[in-house]
Amino acid sequence: IDPFSALSVAACVVQFVDFASKIVSKGRQIYKTTDGVLRENAEAETVTIRLQELSKKVKDSIRAGNATELISVDSEEVQNQHIRLQEICKECTELGNLKVPKGSESRKWKSFRHALKSVWSKQALDSMAKRLETLRGELHTHILALVREKVSTLSIHQDNRFHKLDSNAQKIIQTLVETRDKHSEDLDKHFSALKEREKEEHAKTRAAFVRVDGDKRRNRVELDILESLRFSTIHDRYESLTKAHENTFLWIFQDPEKHQKPWDNFVKWLFSGKGTYWIQGKAASGKSTLMNFIWNRKLTIEMLKGWSVGSKLVVASFFFWNSGVQEQRSHIGLLRSLLFEALKDNKDLIPEIFPGEWDTKSSLASHDLPITPETWSLGRLKKAFHSLIRLATPELKLCFFIDGLDEYDGEPEDIAQYFKDLSLLSEHAKFCLSSRPWPVFQDIFRGTPGLRLQDLTYDDIKLYVSDKLEKNTYMQQLLLEDTKNTTCLIEEVTQKAAGVFLWVVLVIKSLINGLRNGDGIPHLRRRLASLPSDLENLYEHMLESIDLLYKEEASQIFQLFRASGHSLDVQTLERALFFSEYRWAIFMRTRVGEISGTEEEYAHMQLERAVIRLNSRSKGILEVQKNEDLIENLPHPSIFTNPTSFRISYLHRTVRDYLEKPLVWERLLRQTAHTRFDPNTALLMSYVIEVKSANLSGETCVYDEGVRMFLRTSSLELSACQAHVDLFEELDHALSIHWASQSPDDIPGHWSNGNTEWDHTLLDGRREWNGDVLTMAVSLNLMWYVEAKLESQDSLAGNKRGGLPLLGYALCFDAWSLSLKTEAKIPNYGMVELLLKHEANPNELYQGYTIWQYMIHYLYTIKVRRRG
């Protein structure tokens, strides 16, 4: 076969195969559809039906329009299009012949036949589709023409209706049209005014937001300064004072001329006086109780308001306490407390009293930077208080009440002269002071108004004795049996007191014990005669009355209280007496996690027993100052985490004066001379037990607790002996166990890594410093331990301990690195000297720089920052 013939045959074969494939494909489509018709045929049928309906509506609209003579378009052309459309639609309806009936037999064969018809008629269908498209376009054109004619007709009718209106209506409309421009101008003016008001409101809103934001920052700075002045024991002395017995000290607000022993009129001084008013009284005469009574009396404030009528009144108080913590007996504590009390309700004065601190902290707050609490020096506080006194004017009156100048932990002359000088700065600032009648006070306050308390309390003491004794059931029986001698007993107690209220309190306790033992008036009078008439002899009598079996433990308790710096609580005392051998505390397991209910109950009973033991061993010379009831309000979650709730104190300042006399103290020490008891070792052991028993989970920070415990050891007289070193390192180990239970990863390291101030840094970076017990001892200036460890090695030269060198800790690099905006911490020069003595190298490299270079850099940074 020749090539052309072969090509022709191949073309025929291709056409046949293509035709056959189309038939098979369409046959499958028809077979699979539910209605038995091709999709494109069904679409064409649907379009056709829709066009039929639309054409009919157009035709009906034209007919209706001609009937009402509203349509002027050539309707004959539309009629012709309608006829042509109906013809095509008729042809389209024949597409139904290509549909396979539902439920028909031989569906597959019929589907093939209809598919064959569909393929053969494709050309006709395409032609029909083109005609439909043309007619649809013409139909759309005529519909648009109809719409335009309709709109025009409606407009004409509206014009006709307008002309038919009466003249008045036309005038109204005309007027509205003429005044449209004017109304438009008015509206523009109103909208412009509205926009201006909106701008003003926006400005006010923005100003309000700025003001609120500024107030928040101001409050933040105020709170920071106030909190830096406040200390945790600021109100402890005031709260521990005994309230005045009912109906006593009322004379202080009466006219002194009516009494046999007149004093300078206190009410007059409150209402119109100036300078100082000095309340003097011998030891234990009730000075603090009287000052507390004056401070709490509403009449005091009423009189001062009369003095400050028309101006602002600021009052504050402070009660010195020689047996309290440092802040309660120091000049710094005094000024911090007075400034806090004066400013907490007068925050507007803070910027004037602390201008430098205010500007610095306000700048930090305005940039949302952290504000570091102040560490106050005496010089800065004196300057601030001096500024406060200078603010005293007729518009601002100041009055301060300071009790116990004789309990000031410093030179009495200094504190007395300080207030004397302040009282001369302004006649609108005055001071009510109390103290013992020491010669230095008498000299400085000579010529100032005041009173001698022991000369004025006879009636108060008699009232107290009568009330206390006559309330006793047995005493009431004695009054009925022998009224005369019972009254004489009361008079005798009052006379013997000689104005010393504390002596009366102690004697009444002894007499009531006698009444409970069934003593009659003769026995009670003999008991009274046996009691010394002065306090020191009375204290001696109380010590001698301690049971012989308890004398050794009583001596231990007195030694522990003094070794603690007179800052001891019942829990610490109980733990210090718990073990007789320090190694038991080292072998004790460190507990981690919450404290169980059983442990709580045991601690409750242990605490109750400890208070009873304290009372029986000290005979009331030491007493417990608790804030809540001992049994009902046990601190939560554990007594071990709240050591200030049951603080121990001397019965009175005079007790300390007596016990710490060399001869008296030596006699107490003899009670434990035959034992190995050491109060410092016992207290250190107590601290170890406290940490091992504590619940340091939850909100309790291990780092803060560790620093607190380390600093507590600084008040002890510790040495390089093995017991002290072992206990101190065990304390450190127990803290690290607690830290390990809370550490954010699997390599907790030393507990010093738990400093929350380092939360913004990577823990790994902090570990590079290689902190340990020695570095913390250096940072916290625990000289005894550092010296003990350094003595055990030849020198620090060439030491390969790694991390930040010890000199870096001594120079406070760890604190300075927290933020350049914090107040620079002053290094302990003694610690630096100690390290240099043991050949610490200031040229030792750390991360590329020497310690000396770091030091110069930080000094320069601080200098630049202070200039800025």
Coordinates of N, CA and C in Angstrom, one line a residue, residues 617-767:
R617 N 11.4 28.3 134.5 CA 12.8 28.5 134.7 C 13.2 29.9 134.9
S618 N 12.5 30.9 134.4 CA 13.0 32.3 134.6 C 12.2 33.0 135.6
K619 N 11.1 32.4 136.2 CA 10.3 33.0 137.2 C 9.7 34.4 136.7
G620 N 9.4 34.5 135.5 CA 8.8 35.7 135.0 C 9.8 36.8 134.6
I621 N 11.1 36.6 134.8 CA 12.1 37.6 134.4 C 12.2 37.7 132.9
L622 N 12.0 36.6 132.2 CA 11.8 36.6 130.8 C 10.4 36.3 130.5
E623 N 9.8 37.0 129.5 CA 8.4 36.7 129.1 C 8.3 36.7 127.6
V624 N 7.2 36.1 127.2 CA 6.9 35.9 125.7 C 6.0 37.0 125.3
Q625 N 6.4 37.7 124.2 CA 5.6 38.7 123.6 C 5.0 38.1 122.3
K626 N 3.8 37.7 122.4 CA 3.1 37.0 121.2 C 2.1 37.9 120.7
N627 N 1.9 37.9 119.3 CA 1.0 38.7 118.7 C -0.4 38.2 118.7
E628 N -0.5 36.8 118.7 CA -1.8 36.2 118.8 C -1.9 35.2 119.9
D629 N -3.0 34.7 120.2 CA -3.2 33.7 121.2 C -2.3 32.5 120.9
L630 N -1.6 32.0 121.9 CA -0.7 30.9 121.7 C -1.3 29.7 121.2
I631 N -2.5 29.3 121.7 CA -3.1 28.0 121.3 C -3.9 28.1 120.0
E632 N -4.7 29.2 120.0 CA -5.7 29.3 118.9 C -5.2 29.7 117.6
N633 N -4.1 30.5 117.6 CA -3.6 31.1 116.4 C -2.1 30.7 116.1
L634 N -1.8 29.4 116.1 CA -0.5 29.0 115.7 C -0.1 29.4 114.3
P635 N 1.1 30.0 114.1 CA 1.4 30.5 112.8 C 1.3 29.4 111.7
H636 N 0.9 29.7 110.5 CA 0.8 28.8 109.4 C 1.7 29.2 108.3
P637 N 2.3 28.2 107.6 CA 2.1 26.8 107.7 C 2.9 26.1 108.7
S638 N 3.9 26.8 109.3 CA 4.7 26.1 110.3 C 5.3 27.1 111.2
I639 N 5.5 26.7 112.5 CA 6.1 27.6 113.4 C 7.6 27.9 113.0
F640 N 8.2 27.0 112.2 CA 9.6 27.2 111.9 C 9.8 28.3 110.9
T641 N 8.7 28.8 110.2 CA 8.9 29.8 109.2 C 8.4 31.2 109.7
N642 N 8.0 31.2 111.0 CA 7.5 32.5 111.5 C 8.1 32.7 112.9
P643 N 9.4 33.0 113.0 CA 10.0 33.0 114.4 C 9.7 34.3 115.2
T644 N 9.1 35.3 114.6 CA 8.8 36.5 115.3 C 7.5 36.5 116.0
S645 N 6.7 35.5 115.9 CA 5.4 35.5 116.5 C 5.4 35.3 118.0
F646 N 6.5 34.6 118.6 CA 6.6 34.4 120.0 C 8.0 34.8 120.5
R647 N 8.2 36.1 120.4 CA 9.5 36.6 120.7 C 9.7 36.8 122.2
I648 N 10.9 36.5 122.7 CA 11.2 36.6 124.1 C 11.8 37.9 124.4
S649 N 11.4 38.5 125.6 CA 12.0 39.8 126.0 C 12.1 39.8 127.5
Y650 N 13.0 40.7 128.0 CA 13.0 40.9 129.5 C 11.7 41.5 130.0
L651 N 11.5 41.2 131.2 CA 10.3 41.8 131.8 C 10.3 43.3 131.8
H652 N 11.5 43.9 131.9 CA 11.7 45.3 131.9 C 13.1 45.6 131.6
R653 N 13.4 46.8 131.2 CA 14.8 47.2 131.0 C 15.6 47.1 132.2
T654 N 15.0 47.3 133.4 CA 15.8 47.2 134.6 C 16.3 45.8 134.9
V655 N 15.6 44.8 134.3 CA 16.0 43.4 134.5 C 17.4 43.2 133.8
R656 N 17.5 43.7 132.5 CA 18.7 43.6 131.8 C 19.9 44.3 132.6
D657 N 19.6 45.5 133.1 CA 20.6 46.2 133.8 C 21.1 45.4 135.0
Y658 N 20.2 44.7 135.6 CA 20.6 43.9 136.8 C 21.3 42.6 136.4
L659 N 20.7 41.8 135.5 CA 21.3 40.5 135.1 C 22.7 40.7 134.5
E660 N 23.0 41.7 133.8 CA 24.2 41.8 133.1 C 25.3 42.6 133.8
K661 N 25.0 42.8 135.1 CA 26.1 43.3 136.0 C 27.1 42.1 136.1
P662 N 28.4 42.5 136.1 CA 29.4 41.4 136.1 C 29.3 40.4 137.2
L663 N 29.0 40.8 138.4 CA 28.9 39.8 139.5 C 27.7 38.9 139.4
V664 N 26.6 39.5 139.0 CA 25.3 38.7 138.8 C 25.5 37.7 137.7
W665 N 26.1 38.2 136.6 CA 26.3 37.3 135.4 C 27.3 36.2 135.7
E666 N 28.3 36.5 136.4 CA 29.3 35.4 136.8 C 28.6 34.4 137.6
R667 N 27.7 34.8 138.5 CA 27.0 33.8 139.3 C 26.1 32.9 138.5
L668 N 25.5 33.5 137.4 CA 24.7 32.7 136.6 C 25.5 31.7 135.8
L669 N 26.7 32.1 135.3 CA 27.6 31.2 134.5 C 28.0 30.0 135.3
R670 N 28.1 30.2 136.6 CA 28.6 29.0 137.5 C 27.7 27.8 137.4
Q671 N 26.4 28.1 137.1 CA 25.4 27.0 137.0 C 25.7 26.0 135.9
T672 N 26.5 26.4 134.9 CA 26.8 25.5 133.7 C 28.3 25.3 133.6
A673 N 29.1 25.8 134.6 CA 30.5 25.7 134.5 C 31.0 24.2 134.4
H674 N 30.3 23.3 135.0 CA 30.7 21.9 135.0 C 30.2 21.2 133.7
T675 N 29.6 21.8 132.8 CA 29.1 21.2 131.5 C 29.9 21.8 130.4
R676 N 29.6 21.2 129.2 CA 30.3 21.7 127.9 C 29.4 22.7 127.2
F677 N 28.4 23.2 127.9 CA 27.4 24.1 127.2 C 28.0 25.3 126.7
D678 N 27.8 25.6 125.4 CA 28.2 26.9 124.8 C 27.0 27.5 124.1
P679 N 26.5 28.6 124.5 CA 25.3 29.2 123.9 C 25.4 29.5 122.4
N680 N 26.6 29.8 121.9 CA 26.8 30.1 120.5 C 26.7 28.8 119.7
T681 N 27.3 27.7 120.2 CA 27.2 26.4 119.5 C 25.7 26.0 119.5
A682 N 25.0 26.2 120.6 CA 23.6 25.7 120.7 C 22.7 26.5 119.7
L683 N 23.0 27.8 119.6 CA 22.2 28.6 118.7 C 22.5 28.2 117.2
L684 N 23.7 28.0 116.9 CA 24.1 27.6 115.5 C 23.4 26.2 115.2
M685 N 23.5 25.3 116.2 CA 22.8 24.1 116.0 C 21.3 24.3 115.8
S686 N 20.7 25.2 116.5 CA 19.3 25.5 116.4 C 19.0 26.0 115.0
Y687 N 19.8 26.8 114.4 CA 19.6 27.3 113.0 C 19.6 26.2 112.0
V688 N 20.6 25.2 112.3 CA 20.6 24.0 111.4 C 19.3 23.2 111.4
I689 N 18.9 23.0 112.6 CA 17.6 22.2 112.8 C 16.5 23.0 112.2
E690 N 16.4 24.3 112.3 CA 15.4 25.1 111.7 C 15.3 24.9 110.2
V691 N 16.5 25.0 109.6 CA 16.5 24.9 108.1 C 16.1 23.5 107.7
K692 N 16.6 22.5 108.4 CA 16.3 21.1 108.1 C 14.8 20.7 108.3
S693 N 14.2 21.5 109.2 CA 12.8 21.2 109.5 C 11.8 22.1 108.7
A694 N 12.3 23.1 108.0 CA 11.5 24.2 107.5 C 10.8 23.7 106.2
N695 N 9.7 24.3 105.9 CA 9.0 24.2 104.6 C 9.4 25.3 103.7
L696 N 10.3 25.1 102.9 CA 10.8 26.2 102.0 C 10.3 26.0 100.6
S697 N 9.1 25.3 100.4 CA 8.5 25.2 99.1 C 7.5 26.3 99.0
G698 N 6.9 26.4 97.8 CA 5.9 27.4 97.5 C 6.5 28.8 97.3
E699 N 6.0 29.8 98.1 CA 6.4 31.2 97.9 C 7.7 31.5 98.7
T700 N 8.1 30.6 99.6 CA 9.3 30.8 100.3 C 10.5 30.7 99.4
C701 N 11.3 31.7 99.4 CA 12.5 31.7 98.6 C 13.7 31.2 99.3
V702 N 14.3 30.1 98.8 CA 15.5 29.5 99.5 C 16.6 30.5 99.6
Y703 N 16.8 31.3 98.6 CA 17.9 32.2 98.7 C 17.7 33.2 99.8
D704 N 16.5 33.8 99.9 CA 16.3 34.8 100.9 C 16.4 34.2 102.3
E705 N 15.9 32.9 102.4 CA 16.0 32.2 103.7 C 17.4 31.9 104.1
G706 N 18.2 31.6 103.0 CA 19.6 31.3 103.3 C 20.4 32.5 103.7
V707 N 20.1 33.6 103.1 CA 20.8 34.9 103.5 C 20.4 35.3 104.9
R708 N 19.1 35.1 105.2 CA 18.7 35.4 106.6 C 19.4 34.6 107.6
M709 N 19.5 33.3 107.3 CA 20.1 32.4 108.3 C 21.6 32.7 108.4
F710 N 22.3 32.9 107.3 CA 23.7 33.3 107.4 C 23.9 34.5 108.2
L711 N 23.1 35.5 108.0 CA 23.2 36.8 108.7 C 22.9 36.6 110.2
R712 N 22.1 35.7 110.6 CA 21.8 35.4 112.0 C 23.0 34.9 112.7
T713 N 23.8 34.2 112.0 CA 25.0 33.6 112.6 C 26.1 34.7 112.8
S714 N 25.9 35.9 112.1 CA 26.9 36.9 112.3 C 26.9 37.6 113.6
S715 N 25.8 37.4 114.4 CA 25.6 38.0 115.7 C 26.2 37.1 116.8
L716 N 26.6 35.9 116.4 CA 27.1 34.9 117.3 C 28.7 35.1 117.4
E717 N 29.2 34.7 118.6 CA 30.6 34.7 118.8 C 31.2 33.3 118.3
L718 N 31.4 33.1 117.0 CA 31.8 31.8 116.5 C 33.3 31.9 116.2
S719 N 33.9 30.7 116.2 CA 35.4 30.6 116.0 C 35.7 29.5 115.0
A720 N 36.9 29.2 114.8 CA 37.4 28.2 113.8 C 37.3 26.8 114.4
C721 N 36.7 26.6 115.5 CA 36.6 25.3 116.1 C 35.8 24.3 115.2
Q722 N 36.1 23.1 115.3 CA 35.5 22.1 114.3 C 34.0 22.1 114.4
A723 N 33.4 22.2 115.6 CA 32.0 22.2 115.8 C 31.3 23.3 115.0
H724 N 31.9 24.5 115.1 CA 31.3 25.7 114.4 C 31.4 25.6 112.9
V725 N 32.5 25.1 112.4 CA 32.7 25.0 111.0 C 31.8 23.9 110.4
D726 N 31.7 22.7 111.1 CA 30.9 21.6 110.7 C 29.4 22.0 110.6
L727 N 28.9 22.7 111.7 CA 27.5 23.1 111.7 C 27.2 24.2 110.7
F728 N 28.1 25.1 110.4 CA 27.9 26.1 109.4 C 27.8 25.5 108.0
E729 N 28.7 24.6 107.7 CA 28.7 23.9 106.4 C 27.5 23.0 106.3
E730 N 27.0 22.4 107.4 CA 25.8 21.6 107.3 C 24.6 22.5 107.1
L731 N 24.6 23.7 107.6 CA 23.5 24.7 107.3 C 23.5 25.0 105.8
D732 N 24.7 25.2 105.3 CA 24.8 25.5 103.8 C 24.3 24.3 103.0
H733 N 24.7 23.1 103.4 CA 24.3 21.9 102.7 C 22.8 21.7 102.7
A734 N 22.1 21.9 103.9 CA 20.7 21.8 104.0 C 20.0 22.8 103.1
L735 N 20.5 24.0 103.0 CA 19.9 25.0 102.0 C 20.0 24.5 100.6
S736 N 21.1 23.9 100.2 CA 21.3 23.4 98.9 C 20.4 22.3 98.6
I737 N 20.1 21.5 99.6 CA 19.1 20.4 99.4 C 17.7 21.0 99.1
H738 N 17.3 22.0 99.8 CA 16.0 22.6 99.5 C 16.0 23.3 98.1
W739 N 17.2 23.9 97.7 CA 17.2 24.5 96.4 C 17.2 23.4 95.3
A740 N 17.8 22.3 95.5 CA 17.8 21.2 94.5 C 16.4 20.7 94.3
S741 N 15.5 20.8 95.3 CA 14.1 20.3 95.1 C 13.3 21.3 94.3
Q742 N 13.8 22.5 94.2 CA 13.0 23.6 93.4 C 13.7 24.0 92.2
S743 N 14.9 23.6 91.9 CA 15.7 24.1 90.8 C 15.0 23.8 89.5
P744 N 15.1 24.8 88.5 CA 14.4 24.6 87.3 C 15.1 23.6 86.3
D745 N 16.2 23.0 86.6 CA 16.8 22.0 85.8 C 17.4 20.9 86.6
D746 N 18.2 20.1 85.9 CA 18.7 18.9 86.6 C 20.1 19.2 87.3
I747 N 20.6 20.3 87.1 CA 21.9 20.7 87.7 C 21.8 21.9 88.6
P748 N 21.2 21.7 89.7 CA 20.8 22.9 90.6 C 22.0 23.7 91.0
G749 N 23.2 23.1 91.3 CA 24.3 23.9 91.8 C 24.0 24.4 93.3
H750 N 24.7 25.4 93.6 CA 24.6 26.0 95.0 C 23.4 26.8 95.2
W751 N 22.8 26.8 96.4 CA 21.6 27.6 96.7 C 21.7 29.0 96.3
S752 N 22.9 29.6 96.3 CA 23.0 31.0 96.0 C 22.6 31.3 94.5
N753 N 22.5 30.2 93.7 CA 21.9 30.4 92.4 C 20.5 30.8 92.4
G754 N 19.8 30.7 93.5 CA 18.4 30.9 93.6 C 18.0 32.4 93.8
N755 N 19.0 33.3 93.7 CA 18.7 34.7 93.9 C 17.7 35.2 92.9
T756 N 16.5 35.6 93.3 CA 15.4 36.0 92.4 C 15.8 37.2 91.6
E757 N 16.7 38.0 92.0 CA 17.1 39.2 91.3 C 17.8 38.8 90.0
W758 N 18.2 37.5 89.9 CA 18.9 37.0 88.7 C 17.9 36.3 87.8
D759 N 16.6 36.5 88.0 CA 15.7 35.8 87.1 C 15.8 36.2 85.7
H760 N 16.2 37.4 85.4 CA 16.3 37.9 84.0 C 17.5 37.4 83.3
T761 N 18.4 36.7 84.0 CA 19.6 36.1 83.3 C 19.5 34.6 83.2
L762 N 20.4 34.1 82.4 CA 20.5 32.6 82.3 C 21.1 32.0 83.5
L763 N 20.6 30.9 84.0 CA 21.1 30.3 85.2 C 22.5 29.8 84.9
D764 N 22.8 29.3 83.7 CA 24.1 28.8 83.4 C 25.1 29.9 83.5
G765 N 24.8 31.2 83.1 CA 25.7 32.3 83.3 C 26.0 32.6 84.7
R766 N 25.0 32.4 85.6 CA 25.2 32.6 87.0 C 26.2 31.5 87.6
R767 N 26.0 30.3 87.1 CA 26.8 29.2 87.6 C 28.3 29.4 87.3

